[in-house]
PDB file of C-alpha atoms and ligand atoms in Angstrom:
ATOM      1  CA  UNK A1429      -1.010  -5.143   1.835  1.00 91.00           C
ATOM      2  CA  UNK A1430       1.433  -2.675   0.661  1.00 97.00           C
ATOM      3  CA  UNK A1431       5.328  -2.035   0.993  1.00 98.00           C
ATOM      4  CA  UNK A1432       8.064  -0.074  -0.883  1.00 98.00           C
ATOM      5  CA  UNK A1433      11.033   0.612  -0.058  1.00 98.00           C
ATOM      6  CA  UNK A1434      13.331   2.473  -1.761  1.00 98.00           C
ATOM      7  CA  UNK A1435      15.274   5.542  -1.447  1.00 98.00           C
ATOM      8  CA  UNK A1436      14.388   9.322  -2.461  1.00 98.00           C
ATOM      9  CA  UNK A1437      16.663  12.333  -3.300  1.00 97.00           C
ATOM     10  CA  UNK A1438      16.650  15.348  -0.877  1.00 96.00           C
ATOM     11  CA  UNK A1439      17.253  18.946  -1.820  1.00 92.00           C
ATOM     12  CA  UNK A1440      20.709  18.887  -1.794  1.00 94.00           C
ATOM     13  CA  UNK A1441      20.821  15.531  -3.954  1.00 95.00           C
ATOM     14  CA  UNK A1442      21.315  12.948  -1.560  1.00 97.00           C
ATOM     15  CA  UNK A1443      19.503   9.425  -1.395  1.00 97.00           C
ATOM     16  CA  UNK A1444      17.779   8.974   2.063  1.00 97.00           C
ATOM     17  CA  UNK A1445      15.656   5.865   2.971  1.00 98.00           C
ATOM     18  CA  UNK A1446      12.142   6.031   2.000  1.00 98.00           C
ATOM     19  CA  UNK A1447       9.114   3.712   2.453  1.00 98.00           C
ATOM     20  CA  UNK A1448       5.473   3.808   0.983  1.00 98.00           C
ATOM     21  CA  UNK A1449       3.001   1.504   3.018  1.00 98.00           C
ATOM     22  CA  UNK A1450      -0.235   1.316   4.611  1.00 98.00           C
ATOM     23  CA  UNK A1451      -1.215   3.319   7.252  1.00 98.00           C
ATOM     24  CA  UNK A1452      -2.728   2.336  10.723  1.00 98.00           C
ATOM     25  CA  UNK A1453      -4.300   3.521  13.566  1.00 97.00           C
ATOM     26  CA  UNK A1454      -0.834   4.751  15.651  1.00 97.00           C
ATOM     27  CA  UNK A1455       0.058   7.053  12.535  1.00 98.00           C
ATOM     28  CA  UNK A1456      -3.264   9.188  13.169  1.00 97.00           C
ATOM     29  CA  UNK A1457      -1.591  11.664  14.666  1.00 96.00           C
ATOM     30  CA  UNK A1458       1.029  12.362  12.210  1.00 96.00           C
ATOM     31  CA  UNK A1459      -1.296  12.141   9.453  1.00 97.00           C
ATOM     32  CA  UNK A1460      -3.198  14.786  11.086  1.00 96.00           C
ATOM     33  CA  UNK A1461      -0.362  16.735  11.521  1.00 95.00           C
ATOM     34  CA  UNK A1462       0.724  17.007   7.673  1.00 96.00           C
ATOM     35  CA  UNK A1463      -3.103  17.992   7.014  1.00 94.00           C
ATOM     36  CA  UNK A1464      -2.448  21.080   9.001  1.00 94.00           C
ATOM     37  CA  UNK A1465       0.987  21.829   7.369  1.00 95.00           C
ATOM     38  CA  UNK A1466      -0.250  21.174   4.065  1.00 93.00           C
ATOM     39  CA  UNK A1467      -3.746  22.836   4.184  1.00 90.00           C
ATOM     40  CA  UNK A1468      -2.924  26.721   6.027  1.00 89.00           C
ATOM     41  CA  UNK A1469      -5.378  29.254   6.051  1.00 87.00           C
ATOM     42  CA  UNK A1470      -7.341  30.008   4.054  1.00 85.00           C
ATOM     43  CA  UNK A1471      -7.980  26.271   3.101  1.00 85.00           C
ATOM     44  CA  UNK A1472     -11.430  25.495   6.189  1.00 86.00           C
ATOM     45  CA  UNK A1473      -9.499  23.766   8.937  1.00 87.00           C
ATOM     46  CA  UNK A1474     -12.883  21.608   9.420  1.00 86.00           C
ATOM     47  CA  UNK A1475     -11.672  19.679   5.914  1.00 84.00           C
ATOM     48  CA  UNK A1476      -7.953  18.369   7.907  1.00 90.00           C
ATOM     49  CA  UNK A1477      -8.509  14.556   9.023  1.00 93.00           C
ATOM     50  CA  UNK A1478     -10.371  13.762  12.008  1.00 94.00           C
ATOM     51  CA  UNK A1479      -9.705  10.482  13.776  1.00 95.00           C
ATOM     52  CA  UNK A1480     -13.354   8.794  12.792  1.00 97.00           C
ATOM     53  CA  UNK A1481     -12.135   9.692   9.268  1.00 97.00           C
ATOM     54  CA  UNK A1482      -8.871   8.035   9.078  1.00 98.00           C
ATOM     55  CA  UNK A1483     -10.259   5.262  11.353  1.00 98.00           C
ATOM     56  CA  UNK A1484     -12.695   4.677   8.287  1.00 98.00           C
ATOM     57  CA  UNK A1485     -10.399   4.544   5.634  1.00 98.00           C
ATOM     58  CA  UNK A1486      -8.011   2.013   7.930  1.00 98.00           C
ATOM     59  CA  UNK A1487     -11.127  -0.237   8.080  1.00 98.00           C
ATOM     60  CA  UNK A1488     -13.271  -0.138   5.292  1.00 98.00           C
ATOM     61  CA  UNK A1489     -10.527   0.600   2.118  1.00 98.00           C
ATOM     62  CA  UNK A1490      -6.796  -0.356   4.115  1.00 98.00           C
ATOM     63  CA  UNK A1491      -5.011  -0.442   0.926  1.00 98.00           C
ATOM     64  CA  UNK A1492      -6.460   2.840  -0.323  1.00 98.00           C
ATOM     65  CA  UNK A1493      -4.803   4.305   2.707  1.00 98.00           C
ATOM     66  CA  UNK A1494      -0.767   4.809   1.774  1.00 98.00           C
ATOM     67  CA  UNK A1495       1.524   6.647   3.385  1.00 98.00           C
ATOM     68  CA  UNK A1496       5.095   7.979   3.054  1.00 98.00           C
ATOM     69  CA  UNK A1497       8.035   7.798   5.765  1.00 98.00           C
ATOM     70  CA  UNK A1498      11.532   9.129   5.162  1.00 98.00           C
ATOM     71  CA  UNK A1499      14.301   8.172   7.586  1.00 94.00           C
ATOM     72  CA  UNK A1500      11.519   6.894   9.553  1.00 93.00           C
ATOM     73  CA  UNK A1501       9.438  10.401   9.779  1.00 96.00           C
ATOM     74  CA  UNK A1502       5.610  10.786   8.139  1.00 98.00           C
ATOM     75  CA  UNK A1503       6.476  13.168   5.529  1.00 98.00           C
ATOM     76  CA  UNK A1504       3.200  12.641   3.390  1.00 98.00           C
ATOM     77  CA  UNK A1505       0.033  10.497   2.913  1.00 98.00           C
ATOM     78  CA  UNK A1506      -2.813   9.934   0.104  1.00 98.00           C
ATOM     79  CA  UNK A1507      -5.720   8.050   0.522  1.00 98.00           C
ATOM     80  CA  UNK A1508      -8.753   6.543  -1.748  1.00 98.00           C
ATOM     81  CA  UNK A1509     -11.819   4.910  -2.015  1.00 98.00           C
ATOM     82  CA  UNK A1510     -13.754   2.589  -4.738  1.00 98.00           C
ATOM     83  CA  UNK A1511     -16.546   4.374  -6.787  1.00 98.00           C
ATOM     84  CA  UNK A1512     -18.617   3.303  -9.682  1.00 98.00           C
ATOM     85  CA  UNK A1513     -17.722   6.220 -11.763  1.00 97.00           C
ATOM     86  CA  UNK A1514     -19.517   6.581 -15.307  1.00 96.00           C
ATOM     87  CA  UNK A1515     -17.865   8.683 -17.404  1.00 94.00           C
ATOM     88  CA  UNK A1516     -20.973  10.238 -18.880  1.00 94.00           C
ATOM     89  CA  UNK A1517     -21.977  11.785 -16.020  1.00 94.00           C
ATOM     90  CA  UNK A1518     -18.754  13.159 -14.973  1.00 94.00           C
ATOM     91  CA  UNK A1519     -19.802  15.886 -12.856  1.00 95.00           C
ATOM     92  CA  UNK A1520     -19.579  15.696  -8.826  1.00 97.00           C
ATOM     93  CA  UNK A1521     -18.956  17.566  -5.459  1.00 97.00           C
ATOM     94  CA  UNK A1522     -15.642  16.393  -3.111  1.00 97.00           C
ATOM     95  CA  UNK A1523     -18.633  15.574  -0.199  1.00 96.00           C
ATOM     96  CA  UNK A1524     -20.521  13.709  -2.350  1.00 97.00           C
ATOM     97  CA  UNK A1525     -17.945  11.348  -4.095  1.00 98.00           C
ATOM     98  CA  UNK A1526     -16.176  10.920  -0.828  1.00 98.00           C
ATOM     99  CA  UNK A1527     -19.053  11.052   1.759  1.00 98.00           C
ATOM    100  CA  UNK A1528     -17.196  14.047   2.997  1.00 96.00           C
ATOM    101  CA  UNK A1529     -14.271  11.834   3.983  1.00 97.00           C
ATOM    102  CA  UNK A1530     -15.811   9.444   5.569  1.00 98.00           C
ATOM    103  CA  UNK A1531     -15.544   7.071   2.784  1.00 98.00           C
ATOM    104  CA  UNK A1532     -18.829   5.069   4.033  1.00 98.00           C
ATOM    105  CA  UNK A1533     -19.960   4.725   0.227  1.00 98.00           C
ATOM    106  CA  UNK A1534     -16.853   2.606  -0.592  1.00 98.00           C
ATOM    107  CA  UNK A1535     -17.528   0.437  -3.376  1.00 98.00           C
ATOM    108  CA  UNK A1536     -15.611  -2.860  -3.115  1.00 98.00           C
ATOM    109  CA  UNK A1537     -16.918  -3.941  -6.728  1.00 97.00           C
ATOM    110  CA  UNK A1538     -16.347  -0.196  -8.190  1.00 98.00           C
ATOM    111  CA  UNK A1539     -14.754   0.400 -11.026  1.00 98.00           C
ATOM    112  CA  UNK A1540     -12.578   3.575 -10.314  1.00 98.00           C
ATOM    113  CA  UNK A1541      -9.948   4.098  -8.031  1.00 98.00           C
ATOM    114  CA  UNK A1542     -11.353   7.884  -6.504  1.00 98.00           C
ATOM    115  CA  UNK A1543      -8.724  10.205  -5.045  1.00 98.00           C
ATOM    116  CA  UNK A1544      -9.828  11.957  -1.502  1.00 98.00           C
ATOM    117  CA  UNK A1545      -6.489  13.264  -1.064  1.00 97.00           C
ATOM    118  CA  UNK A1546      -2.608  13.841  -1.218  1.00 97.00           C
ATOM    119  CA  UNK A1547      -0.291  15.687   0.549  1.00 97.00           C
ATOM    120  CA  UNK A1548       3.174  16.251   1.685  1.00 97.00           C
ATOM    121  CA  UNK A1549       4.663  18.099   4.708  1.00 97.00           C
ATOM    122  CA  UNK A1550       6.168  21.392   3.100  1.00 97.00           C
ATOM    123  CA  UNK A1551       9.548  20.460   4.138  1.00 96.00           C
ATOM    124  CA  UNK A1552       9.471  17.377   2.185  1.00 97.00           C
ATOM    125  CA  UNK A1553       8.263  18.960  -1.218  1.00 97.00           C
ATOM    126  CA  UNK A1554       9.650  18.657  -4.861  1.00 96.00           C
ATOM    127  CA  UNK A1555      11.669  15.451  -3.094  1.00 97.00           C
ATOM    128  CA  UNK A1556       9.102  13.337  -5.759  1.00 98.00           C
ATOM    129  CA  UNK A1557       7.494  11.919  -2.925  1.00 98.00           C
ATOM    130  CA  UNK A1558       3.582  12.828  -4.046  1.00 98.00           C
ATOM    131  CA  UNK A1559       4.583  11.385  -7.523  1.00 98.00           C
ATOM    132  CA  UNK A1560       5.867   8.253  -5.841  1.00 98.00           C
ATOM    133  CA  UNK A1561       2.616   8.223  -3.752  1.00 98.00           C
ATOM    134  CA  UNK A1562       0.475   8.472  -7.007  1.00 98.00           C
ATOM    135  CA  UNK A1563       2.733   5.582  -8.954  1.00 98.00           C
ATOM    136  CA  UNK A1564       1.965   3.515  -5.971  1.00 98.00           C
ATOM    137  CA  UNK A1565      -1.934   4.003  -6.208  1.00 98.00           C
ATOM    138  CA  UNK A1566      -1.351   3.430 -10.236  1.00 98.00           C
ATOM    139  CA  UNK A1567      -0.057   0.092  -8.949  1.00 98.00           C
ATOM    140  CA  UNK A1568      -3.219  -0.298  -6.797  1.00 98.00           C
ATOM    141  CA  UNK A1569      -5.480   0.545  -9.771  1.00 98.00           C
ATOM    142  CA  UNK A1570      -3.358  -2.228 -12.023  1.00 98.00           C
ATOM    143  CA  UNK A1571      -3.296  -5.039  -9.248  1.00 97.00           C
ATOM    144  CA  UNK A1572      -6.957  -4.556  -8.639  1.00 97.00           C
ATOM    145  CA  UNK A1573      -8.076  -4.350 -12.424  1.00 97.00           C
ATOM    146  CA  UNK A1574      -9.896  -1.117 -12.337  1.00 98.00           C
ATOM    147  CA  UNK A1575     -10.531   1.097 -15.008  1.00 97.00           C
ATOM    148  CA  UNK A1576      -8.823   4.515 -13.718  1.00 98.00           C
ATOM    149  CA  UNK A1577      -7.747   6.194 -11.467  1.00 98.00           C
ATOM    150  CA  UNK A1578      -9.695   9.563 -11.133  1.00 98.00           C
ATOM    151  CA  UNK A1579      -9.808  12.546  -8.483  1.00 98.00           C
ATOM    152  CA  UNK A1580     -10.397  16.562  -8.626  1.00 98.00           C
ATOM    153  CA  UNK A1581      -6.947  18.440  -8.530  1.00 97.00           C
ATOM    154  CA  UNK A1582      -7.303  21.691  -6.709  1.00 96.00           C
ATOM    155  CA  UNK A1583      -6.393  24.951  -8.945  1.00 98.00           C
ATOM    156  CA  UNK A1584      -5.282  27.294  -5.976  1.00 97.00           C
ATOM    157  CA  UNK A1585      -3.283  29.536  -8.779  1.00 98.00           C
ATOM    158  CA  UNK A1586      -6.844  30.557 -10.196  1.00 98.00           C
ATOM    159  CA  UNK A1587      -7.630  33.075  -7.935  1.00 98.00           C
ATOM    160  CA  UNK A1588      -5.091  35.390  -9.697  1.00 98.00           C
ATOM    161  CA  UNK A1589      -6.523  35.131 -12.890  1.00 98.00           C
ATOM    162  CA  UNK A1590      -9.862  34.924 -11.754  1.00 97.00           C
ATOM    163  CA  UNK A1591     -10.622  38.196 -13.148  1.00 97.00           C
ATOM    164  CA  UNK A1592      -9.541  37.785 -16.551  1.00 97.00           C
ATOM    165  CA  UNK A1593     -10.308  34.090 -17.464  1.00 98.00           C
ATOM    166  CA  UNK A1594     -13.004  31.684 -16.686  1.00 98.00           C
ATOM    167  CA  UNK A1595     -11.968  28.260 -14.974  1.00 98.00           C
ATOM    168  CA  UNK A1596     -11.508  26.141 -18.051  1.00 98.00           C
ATOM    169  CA  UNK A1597      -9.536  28.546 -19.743  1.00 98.00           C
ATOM    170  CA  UNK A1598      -6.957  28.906 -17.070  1.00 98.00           C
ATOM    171  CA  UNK A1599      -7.171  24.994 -16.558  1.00 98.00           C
ATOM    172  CA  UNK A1600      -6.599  25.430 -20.686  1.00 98.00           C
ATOM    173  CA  UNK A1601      -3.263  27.775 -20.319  1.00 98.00           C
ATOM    174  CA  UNK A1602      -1.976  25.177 -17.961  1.00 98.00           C
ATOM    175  CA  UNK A1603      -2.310  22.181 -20.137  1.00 98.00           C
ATOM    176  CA  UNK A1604      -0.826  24.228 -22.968  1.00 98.00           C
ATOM    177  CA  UNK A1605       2.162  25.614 -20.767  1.00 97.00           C
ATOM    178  CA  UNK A1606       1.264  29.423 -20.653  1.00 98.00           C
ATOM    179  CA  UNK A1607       0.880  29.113 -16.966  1.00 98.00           C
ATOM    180  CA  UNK A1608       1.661  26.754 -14.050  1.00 98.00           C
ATOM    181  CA  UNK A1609      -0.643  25.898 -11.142  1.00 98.00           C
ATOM    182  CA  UNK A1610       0.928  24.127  -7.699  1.00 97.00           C
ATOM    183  CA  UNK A1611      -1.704  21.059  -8.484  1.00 97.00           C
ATOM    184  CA  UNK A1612      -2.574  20.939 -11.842  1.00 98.00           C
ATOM    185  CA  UNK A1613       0.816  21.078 -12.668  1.00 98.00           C
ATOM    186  CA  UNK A1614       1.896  18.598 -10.416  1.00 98.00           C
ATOM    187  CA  UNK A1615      -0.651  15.904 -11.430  1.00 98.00           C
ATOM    188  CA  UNK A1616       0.345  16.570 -14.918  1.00 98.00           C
ATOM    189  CA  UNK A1617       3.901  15.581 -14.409  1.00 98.00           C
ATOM    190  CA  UNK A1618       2.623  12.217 -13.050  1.00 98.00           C
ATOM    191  CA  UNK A1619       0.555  11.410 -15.928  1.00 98.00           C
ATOM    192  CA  UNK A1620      -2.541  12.473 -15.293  1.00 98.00           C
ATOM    193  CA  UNK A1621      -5.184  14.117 -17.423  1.00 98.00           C
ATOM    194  CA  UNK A1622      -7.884  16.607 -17.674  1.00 98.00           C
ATOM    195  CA  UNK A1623     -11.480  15.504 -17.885  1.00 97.00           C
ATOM    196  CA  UNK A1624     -13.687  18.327 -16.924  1.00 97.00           C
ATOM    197  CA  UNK A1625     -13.414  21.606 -14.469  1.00 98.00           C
ATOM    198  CA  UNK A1626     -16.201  20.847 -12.057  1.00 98.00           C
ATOM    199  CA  UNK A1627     -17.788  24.300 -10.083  1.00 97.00           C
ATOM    200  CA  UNK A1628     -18.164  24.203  -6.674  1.00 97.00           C
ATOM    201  CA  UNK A1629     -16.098  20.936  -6.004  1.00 97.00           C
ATOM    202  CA  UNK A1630     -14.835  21.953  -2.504  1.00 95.00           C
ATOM    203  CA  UNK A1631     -15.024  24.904  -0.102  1.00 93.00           C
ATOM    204  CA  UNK A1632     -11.416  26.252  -1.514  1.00 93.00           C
ATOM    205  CA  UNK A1633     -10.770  29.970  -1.753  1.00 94.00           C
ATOM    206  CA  UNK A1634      -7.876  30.278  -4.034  1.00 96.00           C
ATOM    207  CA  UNK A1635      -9.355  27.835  -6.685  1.00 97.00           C
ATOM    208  CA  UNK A1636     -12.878  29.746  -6.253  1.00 98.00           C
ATOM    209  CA  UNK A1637     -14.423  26.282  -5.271  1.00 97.00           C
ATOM    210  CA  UNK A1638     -13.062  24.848  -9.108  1.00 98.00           C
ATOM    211  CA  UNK A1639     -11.829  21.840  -9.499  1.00 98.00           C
ATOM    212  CA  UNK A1640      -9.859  19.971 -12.610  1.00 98.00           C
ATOM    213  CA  UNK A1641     -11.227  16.106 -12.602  1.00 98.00           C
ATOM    214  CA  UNK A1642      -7.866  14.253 -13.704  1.00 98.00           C
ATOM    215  CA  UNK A1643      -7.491  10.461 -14.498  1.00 98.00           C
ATOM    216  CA  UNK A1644      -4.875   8.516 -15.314  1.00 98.00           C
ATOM    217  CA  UNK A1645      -6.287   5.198 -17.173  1.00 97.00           C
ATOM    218  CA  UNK A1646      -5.528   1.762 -16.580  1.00 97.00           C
ATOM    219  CA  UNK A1647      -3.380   0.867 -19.326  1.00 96.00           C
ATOM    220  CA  UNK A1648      -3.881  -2.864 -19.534  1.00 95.00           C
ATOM    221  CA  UNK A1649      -7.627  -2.296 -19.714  1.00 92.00           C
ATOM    222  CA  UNK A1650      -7.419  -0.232 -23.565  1.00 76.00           C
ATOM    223  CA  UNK A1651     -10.947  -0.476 -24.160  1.00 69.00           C
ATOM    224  CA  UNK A1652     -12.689   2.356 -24.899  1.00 60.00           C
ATOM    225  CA  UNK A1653     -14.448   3.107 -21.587  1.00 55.00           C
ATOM    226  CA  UNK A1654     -16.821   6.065 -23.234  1.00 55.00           C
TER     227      UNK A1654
HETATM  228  C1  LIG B2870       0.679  18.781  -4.497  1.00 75.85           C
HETATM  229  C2  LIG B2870       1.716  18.105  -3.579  1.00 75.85           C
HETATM  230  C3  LIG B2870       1.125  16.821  -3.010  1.00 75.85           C
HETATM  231  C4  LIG B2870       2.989  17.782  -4.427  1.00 75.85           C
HETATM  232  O1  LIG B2870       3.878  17.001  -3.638  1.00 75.85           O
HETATM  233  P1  LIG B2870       5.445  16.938  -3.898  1.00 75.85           P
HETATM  234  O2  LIG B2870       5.950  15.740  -3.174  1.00 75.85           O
HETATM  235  O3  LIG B2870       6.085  18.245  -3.624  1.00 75.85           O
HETATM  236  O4  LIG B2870       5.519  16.684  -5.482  1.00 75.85           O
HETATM  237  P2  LIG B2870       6.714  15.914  -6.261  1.00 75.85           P
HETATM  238  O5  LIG B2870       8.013  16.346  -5.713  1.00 75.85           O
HETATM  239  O6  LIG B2870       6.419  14.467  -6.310  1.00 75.85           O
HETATM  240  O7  LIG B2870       6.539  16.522  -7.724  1.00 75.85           O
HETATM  241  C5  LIG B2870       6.240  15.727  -8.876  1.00 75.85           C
HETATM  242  C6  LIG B2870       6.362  16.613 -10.098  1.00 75.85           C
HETATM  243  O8  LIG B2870       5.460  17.727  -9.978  1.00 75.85           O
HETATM  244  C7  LIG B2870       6.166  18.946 -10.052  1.00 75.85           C
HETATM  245  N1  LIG B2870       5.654  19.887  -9.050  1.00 75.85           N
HETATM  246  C8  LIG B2870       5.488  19.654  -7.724  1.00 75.85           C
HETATM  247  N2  LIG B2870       5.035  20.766  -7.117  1.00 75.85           N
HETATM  248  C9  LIG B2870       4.924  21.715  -8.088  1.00 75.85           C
HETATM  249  C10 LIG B2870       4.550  23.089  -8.084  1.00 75.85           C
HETATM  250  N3  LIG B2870       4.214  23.714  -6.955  1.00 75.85           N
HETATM  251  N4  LIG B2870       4.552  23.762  -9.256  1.00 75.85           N
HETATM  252  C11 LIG B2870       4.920  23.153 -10.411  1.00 75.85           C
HETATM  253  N5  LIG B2870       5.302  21.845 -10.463  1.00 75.85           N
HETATM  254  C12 LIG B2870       5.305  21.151  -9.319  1.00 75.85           C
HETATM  255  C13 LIG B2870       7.601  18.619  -9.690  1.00 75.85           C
HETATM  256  O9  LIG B2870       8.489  19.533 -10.275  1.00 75.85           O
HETATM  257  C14 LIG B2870       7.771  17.209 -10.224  1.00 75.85           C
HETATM  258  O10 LIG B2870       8.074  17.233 -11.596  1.00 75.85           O
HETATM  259  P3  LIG B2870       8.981  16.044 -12.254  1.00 75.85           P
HETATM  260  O11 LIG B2870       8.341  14.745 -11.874  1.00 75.85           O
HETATM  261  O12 LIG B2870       8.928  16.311 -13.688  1.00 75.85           O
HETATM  262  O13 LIG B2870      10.327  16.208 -11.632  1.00 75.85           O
HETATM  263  C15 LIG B2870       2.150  19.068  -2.442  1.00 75.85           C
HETATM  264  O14 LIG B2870       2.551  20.289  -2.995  1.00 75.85           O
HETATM  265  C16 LIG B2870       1.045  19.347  -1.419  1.00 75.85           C
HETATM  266  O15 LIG B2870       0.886  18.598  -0.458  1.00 75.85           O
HETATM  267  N6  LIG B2870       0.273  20.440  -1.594  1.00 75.85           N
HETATM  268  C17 LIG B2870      -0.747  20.857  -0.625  1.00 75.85           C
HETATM  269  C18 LIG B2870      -1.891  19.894  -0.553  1.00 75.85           C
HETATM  270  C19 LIG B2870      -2.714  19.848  -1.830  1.00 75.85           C
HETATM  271  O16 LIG B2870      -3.120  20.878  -2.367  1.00 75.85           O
HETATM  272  N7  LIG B2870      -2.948  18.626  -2.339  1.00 75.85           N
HETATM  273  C20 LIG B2870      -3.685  18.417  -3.556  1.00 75.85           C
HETATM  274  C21 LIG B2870      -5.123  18.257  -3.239  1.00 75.85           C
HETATM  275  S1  LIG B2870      -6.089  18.158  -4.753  1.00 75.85           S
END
């Protein structure tokens, strides 16, 4: 299982103790908690955690299941799953690839590590702590020899532009600079890359249902996967 600790920088520059581990049953509640911080209105409050959820991901993928803890507060969580992904046929739904959270179509033997979410309490952004979470799943995808890792980022700045450009061209001005979305952005700065915008991902009224499918490669594994 899975343990770092290490310390972060707050806001005002100062190290505080920080540790990245797995999480169990007796942090449901908190996990819960930064779902409904981190996913207001309009996000569907039906997509936050349940308990049958999280109790899934403790049992049937525990070190897919990381949290975050700073002075000894939950201040963020991500979790995954296994999936035999084939790059050809990139193209998927959030409830499909994740059995709507339920994770019950966990590949042990798959070859991609699958992203069914991050997030950190608002209070506890731009601290690095959702790039430290995605470093420590890198490590997952490296000490487990799979080829990627791979998830759909959210575009939640797209409904502003939504007008004027279709989904891969705003995904296109974000790559390039022009713009900057809260996700896209984010997984960019941890090394992550585009793969294809994918309609109708998720239920999510500021990206219009898009999603950006990401990856960040295992880099030990350099063949050429397509
Ligand atoms: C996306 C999220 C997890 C980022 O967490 P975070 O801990 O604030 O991110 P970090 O501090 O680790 O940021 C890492 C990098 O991304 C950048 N970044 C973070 N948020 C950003 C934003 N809103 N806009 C632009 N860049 C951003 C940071 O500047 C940082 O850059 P650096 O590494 O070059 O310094 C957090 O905003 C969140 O929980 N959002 C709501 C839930 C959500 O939408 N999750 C994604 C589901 S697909």
């Amino acid at each position: 299982m899975y343990r770092k600790e290490w310390y972060v920088f707050d806001d005002q520059g100062r190290p505080v103790p920080a540790v990245i581990r797995n999480y169990e049953e007796k942090d449901f509640p908190g996990l819960i908690r930064i779902q409904q911080e981190s996913f207001p209105p309009p996000f569907p409050s039906e997509l936050w955690w349940n308990e049958e959820q999280l109790s899934n991901h403790v049992r049937l993928f525990p070190e897919g299941a990381l949290c975050v803890e700073v002075n000894g507060e939950l201040a963020g969580s991500m979790t995954g799953l296994k999936v035999d992904f084939d790059p050809n046929q990139p193209e998927h739904a959030w409830a499909d690839i994740t059995d709507e959270g339920y994770i019950r179509n966990h590949r042990p033997d798959g070859n991609t590590l699958y992203v069914v979410d991050i997030s950190v309490r608002p209070a506890y952004r731009k601290w690095g702590l959702g790039k430290w979470l995605m470093l420590s799943m890198y490590e997952l995808v490296v000490q487990q020899g799979l080829e990627r890792l791979l998830g759909g980022g959210r575009m939640p700045g797209y409904h502003k532009y939504a007008e004027e450009m279709t989904a891969e061209q705003y995904l296109n001005a974000v790559v390039s600079g022009e713009l900057k979305d809260p996700v896209i952005t984010f997984l960019l700065r941890c090394g992550r890359t585009p793969v294809t915008v994918v309609r109708d991902y998720l239920e999510d009224e500021e990206s219009r249902n898009y999603a950006a499918l990401m990856e960040w490669r295992n880099p030990f594994l350099q063949r050429n996967f397509k």
